[in-house]
Coordinates of C-alpha atoms and ligand atoms in Angstrom, one line a residue:
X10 CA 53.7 81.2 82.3
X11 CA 51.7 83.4 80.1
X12 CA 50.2 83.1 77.3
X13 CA 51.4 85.6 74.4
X14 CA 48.5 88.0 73.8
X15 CA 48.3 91.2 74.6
X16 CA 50.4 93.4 77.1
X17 CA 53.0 91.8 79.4
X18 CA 53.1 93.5 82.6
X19 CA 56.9 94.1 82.0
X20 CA 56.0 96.2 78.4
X21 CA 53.9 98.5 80.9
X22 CA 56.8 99.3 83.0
X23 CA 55.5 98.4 86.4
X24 CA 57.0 98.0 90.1
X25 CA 58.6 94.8 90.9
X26 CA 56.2 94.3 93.4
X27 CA 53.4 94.5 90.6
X28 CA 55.8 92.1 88.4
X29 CA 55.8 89.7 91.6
X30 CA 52.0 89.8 91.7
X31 CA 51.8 89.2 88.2
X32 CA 53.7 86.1 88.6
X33 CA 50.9 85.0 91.1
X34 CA 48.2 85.6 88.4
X35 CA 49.6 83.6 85.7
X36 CA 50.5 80.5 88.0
X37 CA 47.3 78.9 87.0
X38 CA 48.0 78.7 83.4
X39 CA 48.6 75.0 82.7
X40 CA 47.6 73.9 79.1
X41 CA 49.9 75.2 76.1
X42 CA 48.2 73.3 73.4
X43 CA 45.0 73.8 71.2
X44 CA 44.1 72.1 68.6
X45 CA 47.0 70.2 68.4
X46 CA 49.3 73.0 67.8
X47 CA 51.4 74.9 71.0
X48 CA 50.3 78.1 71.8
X49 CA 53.3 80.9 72.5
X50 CA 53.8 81.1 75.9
X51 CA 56.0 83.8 77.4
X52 CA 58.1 82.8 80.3
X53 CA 59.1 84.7 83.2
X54 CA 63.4 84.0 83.7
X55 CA 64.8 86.1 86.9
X56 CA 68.5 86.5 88.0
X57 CA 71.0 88.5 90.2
X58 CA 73.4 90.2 88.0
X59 CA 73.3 93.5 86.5
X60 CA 72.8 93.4 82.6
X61 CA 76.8 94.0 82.1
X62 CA 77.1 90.9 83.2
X63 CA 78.7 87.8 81.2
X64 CA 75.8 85.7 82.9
X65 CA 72.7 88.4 81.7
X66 CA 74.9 87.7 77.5
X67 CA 74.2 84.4 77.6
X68 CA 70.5 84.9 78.9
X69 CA 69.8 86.8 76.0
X70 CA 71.6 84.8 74.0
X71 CA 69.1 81.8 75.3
X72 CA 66.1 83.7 74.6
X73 CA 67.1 84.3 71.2
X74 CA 67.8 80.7 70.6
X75 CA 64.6 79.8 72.3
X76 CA 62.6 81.6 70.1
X77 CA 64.5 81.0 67.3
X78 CA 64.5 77.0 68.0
X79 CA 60.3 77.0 68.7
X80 CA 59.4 79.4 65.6
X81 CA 58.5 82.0 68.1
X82 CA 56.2 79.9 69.6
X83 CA 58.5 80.4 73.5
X84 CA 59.5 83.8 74.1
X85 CA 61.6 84.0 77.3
X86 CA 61.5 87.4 78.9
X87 CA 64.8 88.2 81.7
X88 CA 64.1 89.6 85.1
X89 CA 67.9 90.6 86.1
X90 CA 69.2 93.2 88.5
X91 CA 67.5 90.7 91.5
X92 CA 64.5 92.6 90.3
X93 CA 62.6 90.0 91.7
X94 CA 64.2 89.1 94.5
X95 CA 67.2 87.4 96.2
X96 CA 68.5 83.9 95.0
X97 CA 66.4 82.4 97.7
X98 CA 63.3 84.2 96.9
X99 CA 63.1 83.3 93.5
X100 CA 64.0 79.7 94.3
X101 CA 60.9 79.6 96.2
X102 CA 58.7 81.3 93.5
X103 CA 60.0 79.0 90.9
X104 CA 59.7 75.8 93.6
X105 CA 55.8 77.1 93.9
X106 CA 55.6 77.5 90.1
X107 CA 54.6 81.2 90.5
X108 CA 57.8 82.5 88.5
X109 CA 58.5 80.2 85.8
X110 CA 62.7 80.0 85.3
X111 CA 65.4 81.4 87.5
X112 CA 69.1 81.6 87.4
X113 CA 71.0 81.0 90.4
X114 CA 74.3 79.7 92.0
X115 CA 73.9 76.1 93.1
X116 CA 75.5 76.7 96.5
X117 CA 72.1 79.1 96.9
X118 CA 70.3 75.8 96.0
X119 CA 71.9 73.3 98.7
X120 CA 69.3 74.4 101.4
X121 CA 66.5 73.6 99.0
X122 CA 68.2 69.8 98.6
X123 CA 71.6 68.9 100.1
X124 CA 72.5 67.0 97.3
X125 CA 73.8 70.1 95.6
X126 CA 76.1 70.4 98.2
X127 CA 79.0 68.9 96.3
X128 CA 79.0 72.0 93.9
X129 CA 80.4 74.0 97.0
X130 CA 82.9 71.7 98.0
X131 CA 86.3 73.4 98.1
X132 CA 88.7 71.6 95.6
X133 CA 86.4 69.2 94.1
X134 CA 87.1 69.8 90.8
X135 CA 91.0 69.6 90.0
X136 CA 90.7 72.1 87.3
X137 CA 88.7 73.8 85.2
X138 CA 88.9 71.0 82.9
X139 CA 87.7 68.7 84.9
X140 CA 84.6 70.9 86.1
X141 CA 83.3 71.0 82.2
X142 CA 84.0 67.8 82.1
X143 CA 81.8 66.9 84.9
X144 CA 79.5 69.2 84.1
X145 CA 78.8 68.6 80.7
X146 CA 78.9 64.6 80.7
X147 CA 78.2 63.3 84.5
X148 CA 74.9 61.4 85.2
X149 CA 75.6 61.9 88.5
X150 CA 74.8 65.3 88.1
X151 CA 71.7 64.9 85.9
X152 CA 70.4 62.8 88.7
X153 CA 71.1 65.7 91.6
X154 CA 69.3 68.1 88.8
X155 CA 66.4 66.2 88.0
X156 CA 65.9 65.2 91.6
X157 CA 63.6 67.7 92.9
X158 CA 60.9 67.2 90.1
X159 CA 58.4 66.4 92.1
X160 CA 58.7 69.2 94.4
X161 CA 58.2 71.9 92.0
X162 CA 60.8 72.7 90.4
X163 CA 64.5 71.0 88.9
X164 CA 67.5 72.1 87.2
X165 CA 67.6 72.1 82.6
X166 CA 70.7 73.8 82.2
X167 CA 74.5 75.3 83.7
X168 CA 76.6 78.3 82.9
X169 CA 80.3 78.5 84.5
X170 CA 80.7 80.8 86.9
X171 CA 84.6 80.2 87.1
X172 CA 86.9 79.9 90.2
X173 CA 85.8 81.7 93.1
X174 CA 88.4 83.2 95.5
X175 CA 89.1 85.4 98.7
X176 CA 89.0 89.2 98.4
X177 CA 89.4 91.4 101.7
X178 CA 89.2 95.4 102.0
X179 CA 92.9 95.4 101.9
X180 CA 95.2 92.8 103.4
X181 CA 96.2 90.0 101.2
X182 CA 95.5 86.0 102.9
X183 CA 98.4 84.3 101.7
X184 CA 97.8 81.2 104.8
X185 CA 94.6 80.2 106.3
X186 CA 96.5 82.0 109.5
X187 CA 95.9 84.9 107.5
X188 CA 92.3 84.2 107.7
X189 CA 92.2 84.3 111.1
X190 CA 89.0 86.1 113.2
X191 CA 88.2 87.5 109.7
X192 CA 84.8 87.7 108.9
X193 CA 83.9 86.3 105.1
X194 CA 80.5 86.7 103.6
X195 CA 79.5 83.6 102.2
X196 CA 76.7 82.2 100.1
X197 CA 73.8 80.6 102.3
X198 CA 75.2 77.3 101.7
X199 CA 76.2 75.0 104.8
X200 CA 79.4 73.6 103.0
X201 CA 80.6 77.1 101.8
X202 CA 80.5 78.0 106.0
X203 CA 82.0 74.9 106.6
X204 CA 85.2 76.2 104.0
X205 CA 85.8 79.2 105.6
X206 CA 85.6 77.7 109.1
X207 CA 87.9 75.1 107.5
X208 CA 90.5 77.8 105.9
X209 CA 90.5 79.6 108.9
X210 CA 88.4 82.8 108.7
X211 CA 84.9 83.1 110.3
X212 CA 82.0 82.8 108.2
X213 CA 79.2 85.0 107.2
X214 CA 76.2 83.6 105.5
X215 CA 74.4 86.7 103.4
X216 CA 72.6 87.2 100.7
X217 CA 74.4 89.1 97.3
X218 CA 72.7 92.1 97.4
X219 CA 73.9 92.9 101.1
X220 CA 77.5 92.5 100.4
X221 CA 78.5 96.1 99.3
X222 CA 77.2 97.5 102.0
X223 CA 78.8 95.1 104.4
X224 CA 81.9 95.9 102.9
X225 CA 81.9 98.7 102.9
X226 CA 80.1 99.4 106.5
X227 CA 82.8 97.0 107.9
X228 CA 80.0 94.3 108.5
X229 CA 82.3 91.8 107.0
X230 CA 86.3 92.1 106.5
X231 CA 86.1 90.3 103.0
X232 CA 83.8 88.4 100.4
X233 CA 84.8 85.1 97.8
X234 CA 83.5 85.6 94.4
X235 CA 85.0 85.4 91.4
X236 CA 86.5 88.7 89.5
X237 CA 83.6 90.2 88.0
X238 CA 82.0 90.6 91.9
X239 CA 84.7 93.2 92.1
X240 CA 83.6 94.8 88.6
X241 CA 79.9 93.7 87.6
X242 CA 78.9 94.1 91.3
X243 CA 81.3 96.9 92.3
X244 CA 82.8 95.4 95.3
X245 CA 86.3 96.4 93.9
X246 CA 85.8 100.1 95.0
X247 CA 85.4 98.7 98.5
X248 CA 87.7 95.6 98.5
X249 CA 91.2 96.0 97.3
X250 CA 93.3 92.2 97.2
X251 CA 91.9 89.9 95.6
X252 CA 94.0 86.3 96.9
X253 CA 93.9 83.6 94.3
X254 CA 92.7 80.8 96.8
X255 CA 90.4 79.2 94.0
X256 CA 88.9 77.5 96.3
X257 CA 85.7 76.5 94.3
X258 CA 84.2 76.0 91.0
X259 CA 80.6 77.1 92.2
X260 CA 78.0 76.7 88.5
X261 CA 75.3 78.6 87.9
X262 CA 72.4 76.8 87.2
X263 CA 69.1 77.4 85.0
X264 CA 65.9 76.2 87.8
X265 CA 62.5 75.8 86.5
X266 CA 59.0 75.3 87.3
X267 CA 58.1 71.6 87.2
X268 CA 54.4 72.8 86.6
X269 CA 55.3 75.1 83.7
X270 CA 57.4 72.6 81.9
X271 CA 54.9 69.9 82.4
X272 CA 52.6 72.2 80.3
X273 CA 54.9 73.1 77.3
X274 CA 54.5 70.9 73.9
X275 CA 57.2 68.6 73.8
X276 CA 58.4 70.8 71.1
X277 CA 59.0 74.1 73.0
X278 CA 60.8 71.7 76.0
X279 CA 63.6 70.5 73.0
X280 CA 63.6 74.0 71.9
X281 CA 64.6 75.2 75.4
X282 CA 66.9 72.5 76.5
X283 CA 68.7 72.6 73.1
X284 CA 68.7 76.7 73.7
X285 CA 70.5 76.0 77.3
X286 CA 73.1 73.6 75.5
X287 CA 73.9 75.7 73.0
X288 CA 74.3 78.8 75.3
X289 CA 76.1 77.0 78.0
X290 CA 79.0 75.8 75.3
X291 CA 79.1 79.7 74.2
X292 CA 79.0 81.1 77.5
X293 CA 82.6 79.2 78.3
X294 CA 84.0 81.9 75.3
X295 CA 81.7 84.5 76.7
X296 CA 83.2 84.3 80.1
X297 CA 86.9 83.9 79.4
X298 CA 86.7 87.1 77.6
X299 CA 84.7 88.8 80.9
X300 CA 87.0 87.8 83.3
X301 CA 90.0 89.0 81.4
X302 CA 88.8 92.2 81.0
X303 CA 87.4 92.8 84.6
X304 CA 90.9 91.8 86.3
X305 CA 92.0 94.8 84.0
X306 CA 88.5 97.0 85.2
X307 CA 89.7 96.2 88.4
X308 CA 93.3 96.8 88.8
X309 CA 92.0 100.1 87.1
X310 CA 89.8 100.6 90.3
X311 CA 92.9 100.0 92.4
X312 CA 92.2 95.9 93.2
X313 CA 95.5 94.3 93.3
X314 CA 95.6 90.1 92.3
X315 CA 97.6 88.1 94.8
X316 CA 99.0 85.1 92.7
X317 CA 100.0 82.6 95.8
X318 CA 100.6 79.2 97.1
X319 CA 97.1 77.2 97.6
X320 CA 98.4 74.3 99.1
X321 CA 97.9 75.1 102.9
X322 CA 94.2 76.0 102.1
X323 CA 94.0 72.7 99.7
X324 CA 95.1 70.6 102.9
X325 CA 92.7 72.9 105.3
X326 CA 89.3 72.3 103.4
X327 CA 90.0 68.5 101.5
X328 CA 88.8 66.6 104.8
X329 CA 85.1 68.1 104.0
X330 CA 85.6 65.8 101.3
X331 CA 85.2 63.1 103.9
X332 CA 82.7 64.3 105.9
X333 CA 80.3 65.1 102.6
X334 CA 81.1 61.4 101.2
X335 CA 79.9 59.8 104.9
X336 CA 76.8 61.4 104.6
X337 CA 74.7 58.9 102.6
X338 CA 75.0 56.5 99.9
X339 CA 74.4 59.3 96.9
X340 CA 77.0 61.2 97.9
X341 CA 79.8 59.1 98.1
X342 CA 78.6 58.0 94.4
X343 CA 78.4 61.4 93.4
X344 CA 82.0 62.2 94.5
X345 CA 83.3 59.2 93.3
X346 CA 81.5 59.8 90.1
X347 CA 82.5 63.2 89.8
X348 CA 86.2 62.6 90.0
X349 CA 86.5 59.4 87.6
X350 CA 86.1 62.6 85.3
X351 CA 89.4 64.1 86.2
X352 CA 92.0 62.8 83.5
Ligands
LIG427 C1 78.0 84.4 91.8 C2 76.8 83.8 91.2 C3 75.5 84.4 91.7 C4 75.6 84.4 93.2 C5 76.8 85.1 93.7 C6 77.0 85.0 95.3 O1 78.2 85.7 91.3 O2 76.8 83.8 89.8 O3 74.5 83.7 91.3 O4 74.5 85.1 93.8 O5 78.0 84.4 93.2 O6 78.1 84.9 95.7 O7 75.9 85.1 95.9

């Protein structure tokens, strides 16, 4: 957090090694208030995609509302492009409250605390219904958000990140057979590993910003993302069929620093947790529109979309299910919670 006078570090056009030791400097800024009224803070927000991105829209479009919501007084500036580093790089910065916000996917978020692991469980939500649903009104998962408070950090705030499939450099998985001795980047999330091993292929764990490359080196034989990986990220020029597995929902979540927030007027918090609400319900529109147009980008790029029959994967990764509602207590409430949302 810093305070809003003068020069940001950003307005000066630095390195994003400078920007990351500027993060360190401002880390022991705690009080926002004096003389009863909140001084304007200017908060540090980092992320992964490129600024063509449906995600890096509905940053902006929080920003604007945060501002507009506090009377200027919180000013929200965005870090994109992994200009800061990878997801689990800022995860620890925001964890030791030296960068204040963060977006990231909550698969990258399950090492950090396993009960995010249920966001990467394949087929948990029954539809994309049912995953707004959850998201929007489950307690269960305002308790897995809120539950890292006290060690630095917790999640405000979601954004959809849609259904996330399997894309290869050119040969189309219609059957887990399919899958077989392929090599998959996943996220670094011990249940996405377990899905692949599940459907069949052979997982690799890697972070975003290494998967071009991969691809494209032959490192790995094929990624899961959603469309606009193939568009926003490029991976289209390197990966050709795109299989409609939707195998998870995966949401991006809005992380940040339990030190920062603790030192915002109570104000500026409603003015940012209304500004994530609001944005969240617009992103839904937002996206809708993205991913229509990047399945045209990329068909355009020569990526073909396999429509085909999920049911053999369905039956490969639901006993994960299980095995993630055997692990404690919480879990099996937060399954069970989650689906007494699908109607
Ligand atoms: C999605 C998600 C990113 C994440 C990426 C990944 O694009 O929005 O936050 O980094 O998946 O597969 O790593």
């Amino acid at each position: 957090m810093k305070f809003k006078k003068g020069f940001t570090i950003a307005s000066l056009g630095l390195s994003s090694m400078l920007l990351l030791a500027a993060c360190g400097e401002d880390s022991a800024s705690s009080s926002s208030s004096v003389g009863g009224e909140a001084e304007a803070v200017s908060l540090r927000l980092a992320h992964n995609q490129g600024e063509d991105h449906p995600i890096h829209t509905s940053l902006v479009e929080l920003t604007d509302l945060a501002a507009e919501k506090s009377d200027d007084s919180v000013e929200i500036e965005l870090f994109p492009n992994g200009q800061l580093g990878d997801e689990r790089g800022v995860i620890e910065l925001v964890k030791s409250g030296t960068l204040d916000m963060a977006k990231v996917s909550a698969s990258a978020l399950e090492s950090f605390d396993s009960n995010y692991s249920i966001f990467s469980l394949p087929y948990v939500f029954q539809s994309e219904e049912h995953y707004f649903n959850v998201m929007d009104n489950s307690e269960a998962v305002q308790e897995i958000f809120q539950n890292t408070r006290d060690e630095g950090f917790f999640t405000m705030g979601w954004y959809t990140g849609g259904q996330r499939s399997i894309y290869t450099a050119d040969t189309k998985v219609e059957t887990p057979a399919d899958m077989n001795g392929m090599k998959i980047r996943v996220q670094e999330s011990p249940t996405s590993i377990a899905m692949i091993e599940a459907m069949g292929g052979a997982p690799t764990p890697m972070s975003f910003g290494e998967v071009y490359t991969s691809l494209q080196q032959g490192v790995i034989d094929g990624a899961e993302n959603n469309e606009t990986g193939l568009t926003s990220n490029k991976h289209g020029e390197v990966a050709k069929a795109y299989s409609y597995t939707e195998h998870q929902y995966v949401p991006d979540v809005l992380i940040v620093s339990t030190s920062m927030w603790d030192g915002l007027s109570e104000e500026q918090q409603q003015a940012i947790t209304d500004a994530a609400v609001e944005s969240s319900e617009s992103h839904k529109a937002v996206w809708a529109e993205a991913i229509d147009q990047a399945i045209i980008d990329a068909e355009e790029m020569g990526v073909t979309f396999y429509e085909i029959d999920k049911q053999q994967f369905i039956d490969a990764a639901t006993p994960l299910h299980e095995t993630y509602q055997s692990e404690n207590e919480d879990s099996k409430r937060y399954f069970e919670d989650f689906q007494s949302y699908n109607e």
